């Protein structure tokens, strides 16, 4: 498969074995959450201030904001890795800090941290991927099946890399192994922190394809990123976090319309959209709501068919 | 990892205090003297004098008290066990009896030893909090430079020591990240001892791997800038002894004399 890998990815989504779409609905509701890190050095600094957010079951949304805006901190609150100072997080109406165990919750919400490849520990790739499903207490057959499916989803060949040490893979491949490690748990919701940071174009596409695929199967996807171009090409709902506060929550079209808002949140509209704006002013396209060069090209072709 | 979270040992807290401005050599000699005194003498007055010097140091350091005293927390058990062993095993006038007699002398020496231990930890913390690693390296390098004549690779050893200190906080951070990641994959930290030990593997292995990668990257970066240690290496900041340094050394010398006399 080496060598053909890049080309294969273009076709690889339809080729996948269809997973049983049996994902229960999961609503996540964050209410007035505030949090500060306590440090022995200084007075506690509030990282999240009064954050409220509702994420519907099966929704795919992006959480964007500059570095230090609290994205990762918020993500860690989702499964109770951090405890809010005030406010609460409810999953299906139930406060996660009351009653049901956090461990169960962590099986339902899969977190993929930044540079997840640093968390690999298995002697072999397969050994690492099965760690999650094994912790779920599944039968060995099911564990194996899930691990193989997950590896297939991230375009890794079980026969080829399954028995190799993760340390001998490339960085992009290691990232995908880590992703497979979470996918294999088949959580209802996936939250990913900068999953494409540092990946090349092919690696990025594989990761994004996986996300789309998971979304289609009914999973809730929360994509944490500072890359506004990436998320606006992919998603509709964008939540902008700046300085620990929710600055914007809504459709991307509305976000980019309001220049003052954008500036306040420290966001530069993606290149594609800026070009689309210019093209619209020139009367070459009908709308400025274009978020990738492919969309621009489509519009241009439709508007002005190029005579051969 | 509560132990690691509480340790500020090895971290530097920037400041401009009297202690921050001392020459690292005089600081190092002073704390070693102070520690030695606390160990050689069992007298109460030495303990009190040492405690006062320490209090003075903490008060003049400009550090938040929490940053210093936090370092004691991981050792609470050590203090408790030390105290208990002394209280129960020292012969003397029995006060009360829990199967084993608790003696007056035992209580006093238990308290004394626990305080001595906590003073040592506080002194060490005070030193590392007010001394950037680079100054510590310079100080050790200069102080041990006579050993270079005996072909001891002083500079290299000192560099290694200071690098490990430097990487400690990074490692602590990383441990937290890996722990969160494995928790998110359904790992559990409770259960019996054996289960808990087994659960540590996924936490520790990635740490080793990244530490090795980091070390490799660091070595490359140093080589890329043509780093060579050794006697021809000059430094940007030369260490200079000032009035305060003689004052600090004088104080510690007096304290040493006092401790020896009281023996």
mmCIF file of C-alpha atoms in Angstrom, chain A residues 15-16 44 60 65 72 81 116 120 125 134 141 147 169 209 222 224 238 240-241 256 258 262-263 271-272 293 295:
data_model
loop_
_atom_site.group_PDB
_atom_site.id
_atom_site.type_symbol
_atom_site.label_atom_id
_atom_site.label_comp_id
_atom_site.label_asym_id
_atom_site.label_seq_id
_atom_site.Cartn_x
_atom_site.Cartn_y
_atom_site.Cartn_z
ATOM 1 C CA UNK A 15 -15.038 1.774 0.135
ATOM 2 C CA UNK A 16 -15.485 1.533 3.887
ATOM 3 C CA UNK A 44 -5.740 32.140 40.173
ATOM 4 C CA UNK A 60 -20.764 18.806 14.233
ATOM 5 C CA UNK A 65 -10.148 30.911 19.078
ATOM 6 C CA UNK A 72 -8.435 22.921 25.384
ATOM 7 C CA UNK A 81 -10.884 15.817 33.599
ATOM 8 C CA UNK A 116 -2.063 12.460 20.457
ATOM 9 C CA UNK A 120 1.182 5.786 22.284
ATOM 10 C CA UNK A 125 0.244 -0.667 16.736
ATOM 11 C CA UNK A 134 -10.198 -3.682 26.197
ATOM 12 C CA UNK A 141 -13.257 -11.040 19.328
ATOM 13 C CA UNK A 147 -9.549 -2.246 16.417
ATOM 14 C CA UNK A 169 5.988 4.826 11.939
ATOM 15 C CA UNK A 209 -12.555 12.331 5.969
ATOM 16 C CA UNK A 222 -16.499 18.839 18.342
ATOM 17 C CA UNK A 224 -11.225 22.350 18.381
ATOM 18 C CA UNK A 238 -18.798 27.880 14.780
ATOM 19 C CA UNK A 240 -15.616 31.474 18.923
ATOM 20 C CA UNK A 241 -13.861 31.508 22.234
ATOM 21 C CA UNK A 256 -17.991 36.563 8.742
ATOM 22 C CA UNK A 258 -19.850 41.201 11.064
ATOM 23 C CA UNK A 262 -14.415 39.405 13.804
ATOM 24 C CA UNK A 263 -11.806 41.947 14.741
ATOM 25 C CA UNK A 271 -8.457 33.343 2.263
ATOM 26 C CA UNK A 272 -11.082 31.596 0.156
ATOM 27 C CA UNK A 293 -11.082 27.076 -3.533
ATOM 28 C CA UNK A 295 -16.297 26.024 -4.144
#
